[in-house]
PDB file of C-alpha atoms and ligand atoms in Angstrom:
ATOM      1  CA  UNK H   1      11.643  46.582  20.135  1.00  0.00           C
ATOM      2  CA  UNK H   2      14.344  43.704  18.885  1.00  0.00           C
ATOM      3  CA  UNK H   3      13.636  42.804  15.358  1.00  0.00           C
ATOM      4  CA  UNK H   4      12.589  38.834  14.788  1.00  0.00           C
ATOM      5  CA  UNK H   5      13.659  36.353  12.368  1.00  0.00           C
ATOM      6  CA  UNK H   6      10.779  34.757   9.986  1.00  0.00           C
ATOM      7  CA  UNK H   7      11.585  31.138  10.556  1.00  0.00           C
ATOM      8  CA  UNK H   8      10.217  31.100   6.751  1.00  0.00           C
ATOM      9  CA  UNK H   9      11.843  33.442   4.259  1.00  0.00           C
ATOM     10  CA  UNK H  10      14.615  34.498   7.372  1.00  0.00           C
ATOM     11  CA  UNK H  11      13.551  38.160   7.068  1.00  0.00           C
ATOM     12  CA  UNK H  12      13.931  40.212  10.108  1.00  0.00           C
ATOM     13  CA  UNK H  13      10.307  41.997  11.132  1.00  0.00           C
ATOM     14  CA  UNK H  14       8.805  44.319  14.133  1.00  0.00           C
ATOM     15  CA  UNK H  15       6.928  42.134  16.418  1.00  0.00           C
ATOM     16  CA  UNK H  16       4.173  43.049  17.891  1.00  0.00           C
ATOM     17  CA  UNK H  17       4.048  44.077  21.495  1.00  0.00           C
ATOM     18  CA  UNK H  18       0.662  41.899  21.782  1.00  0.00           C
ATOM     19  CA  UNK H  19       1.569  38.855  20.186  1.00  0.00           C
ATOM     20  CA  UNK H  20       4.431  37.780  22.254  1.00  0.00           C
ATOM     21  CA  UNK H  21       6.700  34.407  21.049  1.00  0.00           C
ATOM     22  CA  UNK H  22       5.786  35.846  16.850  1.00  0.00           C
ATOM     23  CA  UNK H  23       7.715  33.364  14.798  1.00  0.00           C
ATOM     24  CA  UNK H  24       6.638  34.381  11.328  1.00  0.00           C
ATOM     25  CA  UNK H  25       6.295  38.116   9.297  1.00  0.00           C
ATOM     26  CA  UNK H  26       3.205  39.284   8.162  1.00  0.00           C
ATOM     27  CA  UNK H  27       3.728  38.141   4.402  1.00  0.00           C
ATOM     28  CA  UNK H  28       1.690  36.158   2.782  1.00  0.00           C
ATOM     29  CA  UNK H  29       3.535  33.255   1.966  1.00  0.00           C
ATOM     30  CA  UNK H  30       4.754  32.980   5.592  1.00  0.00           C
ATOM     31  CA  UNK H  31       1.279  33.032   6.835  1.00  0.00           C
ATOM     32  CA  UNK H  32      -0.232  30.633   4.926  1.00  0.00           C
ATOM     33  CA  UNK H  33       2.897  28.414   5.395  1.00  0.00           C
ATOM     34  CA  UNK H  34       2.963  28.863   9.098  1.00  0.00           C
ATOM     35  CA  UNK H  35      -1.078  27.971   8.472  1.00  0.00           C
ATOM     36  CA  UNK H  36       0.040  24.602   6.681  1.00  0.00           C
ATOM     37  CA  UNK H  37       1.928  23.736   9.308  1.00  0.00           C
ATOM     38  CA  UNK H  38      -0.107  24.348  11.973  1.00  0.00           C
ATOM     39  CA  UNK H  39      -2.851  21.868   9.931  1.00  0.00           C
ATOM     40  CA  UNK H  40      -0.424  19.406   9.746  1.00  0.00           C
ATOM     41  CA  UNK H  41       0.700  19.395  13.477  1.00  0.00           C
ATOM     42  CA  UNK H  42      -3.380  19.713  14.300  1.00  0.00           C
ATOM     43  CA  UNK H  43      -4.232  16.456  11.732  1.00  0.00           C
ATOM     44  CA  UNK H  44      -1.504  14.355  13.560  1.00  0.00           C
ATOM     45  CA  UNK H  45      -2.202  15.361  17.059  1.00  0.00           C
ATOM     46  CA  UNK H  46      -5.698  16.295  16.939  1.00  0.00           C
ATOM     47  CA  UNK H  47      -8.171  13.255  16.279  1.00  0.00           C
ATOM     48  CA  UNK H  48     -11.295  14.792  16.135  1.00  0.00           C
ATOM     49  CA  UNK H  49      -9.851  17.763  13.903  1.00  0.00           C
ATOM     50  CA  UNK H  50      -8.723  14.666  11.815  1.00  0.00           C
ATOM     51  CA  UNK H  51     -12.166  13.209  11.707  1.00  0.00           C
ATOM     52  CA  UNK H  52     -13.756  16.360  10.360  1.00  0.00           C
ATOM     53  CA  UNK H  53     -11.514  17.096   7.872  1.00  0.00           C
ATOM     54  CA  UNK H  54     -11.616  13.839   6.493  1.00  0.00           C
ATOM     55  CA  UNK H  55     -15.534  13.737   6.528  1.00  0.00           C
ATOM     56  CA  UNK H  56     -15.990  17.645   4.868  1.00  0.00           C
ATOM     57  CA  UNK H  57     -13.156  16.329   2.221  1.00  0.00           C
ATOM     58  CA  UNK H  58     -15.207  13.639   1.442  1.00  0.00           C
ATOM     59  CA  UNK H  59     -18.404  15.430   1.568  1.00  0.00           C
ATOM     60  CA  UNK H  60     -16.677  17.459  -0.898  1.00  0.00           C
ATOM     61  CA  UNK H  61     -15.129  15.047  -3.308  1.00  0.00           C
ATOM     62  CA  UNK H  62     -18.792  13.378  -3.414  1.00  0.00           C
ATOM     63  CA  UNK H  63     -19.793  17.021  -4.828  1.00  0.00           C
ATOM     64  CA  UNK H  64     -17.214  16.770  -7.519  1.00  0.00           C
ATOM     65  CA  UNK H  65     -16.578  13.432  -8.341  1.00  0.00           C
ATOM     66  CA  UNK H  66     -14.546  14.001 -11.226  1.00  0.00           C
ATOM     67  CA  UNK H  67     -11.752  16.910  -9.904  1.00  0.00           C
ATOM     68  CA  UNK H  68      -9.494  14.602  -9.179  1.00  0.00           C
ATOM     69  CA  UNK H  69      -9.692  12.198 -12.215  1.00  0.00           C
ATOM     70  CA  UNK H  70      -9.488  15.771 -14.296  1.00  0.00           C
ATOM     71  CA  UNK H  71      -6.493  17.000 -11.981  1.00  0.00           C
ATOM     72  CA  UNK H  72      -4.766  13.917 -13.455  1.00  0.00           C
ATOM     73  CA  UNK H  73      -5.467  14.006 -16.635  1.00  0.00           C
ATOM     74  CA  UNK H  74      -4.250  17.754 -16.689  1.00  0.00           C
ATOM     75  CA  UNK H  75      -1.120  17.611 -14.724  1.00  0.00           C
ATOM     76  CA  UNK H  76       0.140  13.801 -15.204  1.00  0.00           C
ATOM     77  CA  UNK H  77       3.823  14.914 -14.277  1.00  0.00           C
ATOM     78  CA  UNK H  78       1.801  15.443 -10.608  1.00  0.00           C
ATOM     79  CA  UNK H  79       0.058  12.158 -11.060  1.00  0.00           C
ATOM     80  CA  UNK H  80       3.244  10.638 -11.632  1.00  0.00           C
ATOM     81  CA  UNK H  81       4.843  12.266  -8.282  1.00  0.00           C
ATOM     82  CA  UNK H  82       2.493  11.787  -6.413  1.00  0.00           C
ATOM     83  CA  UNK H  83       2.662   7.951  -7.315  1.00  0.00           C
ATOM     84  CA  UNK H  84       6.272   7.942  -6.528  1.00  0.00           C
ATOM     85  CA  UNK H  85       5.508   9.820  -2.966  1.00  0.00           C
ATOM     86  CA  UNK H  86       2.720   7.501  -1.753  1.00  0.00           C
ATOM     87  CA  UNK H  87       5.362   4.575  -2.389  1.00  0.00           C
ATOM     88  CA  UNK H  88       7.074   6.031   0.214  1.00  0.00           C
ATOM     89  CA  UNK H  89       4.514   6.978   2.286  1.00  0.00           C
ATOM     90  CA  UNK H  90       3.282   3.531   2.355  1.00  0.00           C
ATOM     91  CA  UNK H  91       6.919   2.286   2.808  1.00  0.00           C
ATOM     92  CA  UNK H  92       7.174   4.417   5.244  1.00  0.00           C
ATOM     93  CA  UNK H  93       3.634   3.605   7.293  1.00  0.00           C
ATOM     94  CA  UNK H  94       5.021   0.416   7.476  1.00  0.00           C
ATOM     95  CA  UNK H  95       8.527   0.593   8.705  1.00  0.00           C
ATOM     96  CA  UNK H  96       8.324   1.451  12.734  1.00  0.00           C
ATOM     97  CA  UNK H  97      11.517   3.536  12.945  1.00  0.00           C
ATOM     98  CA  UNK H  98       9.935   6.231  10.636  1.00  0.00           C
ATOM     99  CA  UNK H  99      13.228   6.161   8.179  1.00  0.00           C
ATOM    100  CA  UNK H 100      13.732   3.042   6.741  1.00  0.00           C
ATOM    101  CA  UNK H 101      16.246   1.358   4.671  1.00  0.00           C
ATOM    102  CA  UNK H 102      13.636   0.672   1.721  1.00  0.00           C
ATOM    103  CA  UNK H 103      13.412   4.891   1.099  1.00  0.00           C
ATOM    104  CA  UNK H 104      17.014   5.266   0.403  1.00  0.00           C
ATOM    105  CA  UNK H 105      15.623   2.593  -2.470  1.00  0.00           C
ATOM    106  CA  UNK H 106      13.574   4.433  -3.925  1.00  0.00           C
ATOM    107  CA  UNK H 107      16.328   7.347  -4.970  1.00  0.00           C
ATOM    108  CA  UNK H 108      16.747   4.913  -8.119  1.00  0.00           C
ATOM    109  CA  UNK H 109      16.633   4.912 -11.585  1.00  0.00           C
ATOM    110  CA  UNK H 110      12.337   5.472 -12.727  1.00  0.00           C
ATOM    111  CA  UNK H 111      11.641   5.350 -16.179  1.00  0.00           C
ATOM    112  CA  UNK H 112      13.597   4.083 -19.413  1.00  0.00           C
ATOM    113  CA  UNK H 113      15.313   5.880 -21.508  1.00  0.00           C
ATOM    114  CA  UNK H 114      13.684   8.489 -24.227  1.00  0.00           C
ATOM    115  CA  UNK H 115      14.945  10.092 -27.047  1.00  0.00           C
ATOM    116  CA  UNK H 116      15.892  13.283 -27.889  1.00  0.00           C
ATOM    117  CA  UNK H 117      19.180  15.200 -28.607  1.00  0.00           C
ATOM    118  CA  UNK H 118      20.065  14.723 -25.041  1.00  0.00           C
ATOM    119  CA  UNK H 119      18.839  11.009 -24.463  1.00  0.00           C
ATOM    120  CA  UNK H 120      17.533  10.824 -21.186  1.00  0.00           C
ATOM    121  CA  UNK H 121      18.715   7.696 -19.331  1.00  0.00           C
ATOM    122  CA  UNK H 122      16.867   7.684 -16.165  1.00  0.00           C
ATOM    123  CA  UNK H 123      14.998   9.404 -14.093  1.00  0.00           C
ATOM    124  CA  UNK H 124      14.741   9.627 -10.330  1.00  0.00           C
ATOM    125  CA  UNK H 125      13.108  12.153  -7.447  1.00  0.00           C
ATOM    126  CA  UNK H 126      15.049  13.767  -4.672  1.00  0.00           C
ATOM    127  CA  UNK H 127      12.919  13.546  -1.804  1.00  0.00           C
ATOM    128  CA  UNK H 128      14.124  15.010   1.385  1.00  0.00           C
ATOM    129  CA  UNK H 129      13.075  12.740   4.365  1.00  0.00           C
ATOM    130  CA  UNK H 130      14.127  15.145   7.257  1.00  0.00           C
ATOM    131  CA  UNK H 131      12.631  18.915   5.858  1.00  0.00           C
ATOM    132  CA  UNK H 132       9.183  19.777   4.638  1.00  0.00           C
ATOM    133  CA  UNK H 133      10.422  20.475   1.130  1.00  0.00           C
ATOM    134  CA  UNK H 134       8.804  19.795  -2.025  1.00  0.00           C
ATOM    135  CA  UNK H 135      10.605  17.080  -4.126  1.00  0.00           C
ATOM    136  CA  UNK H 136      12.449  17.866  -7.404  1.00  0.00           C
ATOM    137  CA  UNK H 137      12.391  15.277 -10.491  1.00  0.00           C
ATOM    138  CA  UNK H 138      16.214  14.725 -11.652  1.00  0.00           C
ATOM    139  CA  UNK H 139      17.045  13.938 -15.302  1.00  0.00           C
ATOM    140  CA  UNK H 140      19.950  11.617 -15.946  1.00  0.00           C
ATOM    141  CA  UNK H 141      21.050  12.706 -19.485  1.00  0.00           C
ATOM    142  CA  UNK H 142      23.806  11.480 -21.688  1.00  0.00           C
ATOM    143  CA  UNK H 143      25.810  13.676 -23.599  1.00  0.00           C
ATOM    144  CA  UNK H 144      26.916  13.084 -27.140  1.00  0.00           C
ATOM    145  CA  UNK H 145      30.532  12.770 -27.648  1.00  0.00           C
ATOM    146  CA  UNK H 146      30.515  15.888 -30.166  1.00  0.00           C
ATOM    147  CA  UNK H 147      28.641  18.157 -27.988  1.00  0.00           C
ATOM    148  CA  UNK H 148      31.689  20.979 -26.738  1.00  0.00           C
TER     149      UNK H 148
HETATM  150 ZN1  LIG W 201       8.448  35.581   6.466  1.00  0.00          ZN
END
């Protein structure tokens, strides 16, 4: 039997004979991404899947009211992206062509400067608008004049 591409990590794997059209391996990572993405394809086509996710998340949240409120106060860099990403989220809600000119706005200088031996001078987040990837937090530094 031909070997298949993961369309995840690219590896090549047997395919089963009773699973025809595989697209992913059997590792783990693969599966629970091809898992994520099958959620996220379900919550935007599926309304009623939508309606009971919502409900048992909020049943849930109601059971622990403070998780999130800790979550932030433990892992404020994700606070802070997650700040940035609703931005353009929101931006994005609002602008009918999906992409628009406000997002390429928002790749911009974030936060003043702070010091240290390499004073940091801005800050911004790469955020890929085409590929599910996650988005990476770029330092702008400046670098003395004696540094080699
Ligand atoms: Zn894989």
């Amino acid at each position: 039997m031909a070997k298949i591409e993961c369309i995840y990590c690219g590896d090549l794997f047997e395919g089963s004979p009773r699973h025809k059209n595989q697209t992913c391996c059997r590792r783990k990572e693969c599966q629970n991404a091809k898992k994520a993405a099958w959620q996220r394809y379900k919550l935007m086509t599926d309304p009623e899947y939508r309606a009971n996710q919502h409900s048992s998340q909020k049943k849930w949240c109601q059971e622990h009211p403070d998780y999130w409120k800790q979550y932030r106060e433990n892992h404020p860099e994700k606070a802070e992206r997650n700040r940035i990403l609703q931005i353009i989220r929101n931006r994005r809600a609002r602008s009918k062509d999906g992409i628009s000119k406000k997002d390429t706005a928002l790749i911009a200088k974030m936060d003043a400067s702070k010091p240290d031996k390499f004073e940091i001078v801005g800050q911004f987040w790469m955020v890929p608008v085409i590929a599910k990837m996650d988005a990476s937090k770029i330092n702008i530094i400046r670098i003395p004049e004696c540094y080699p």
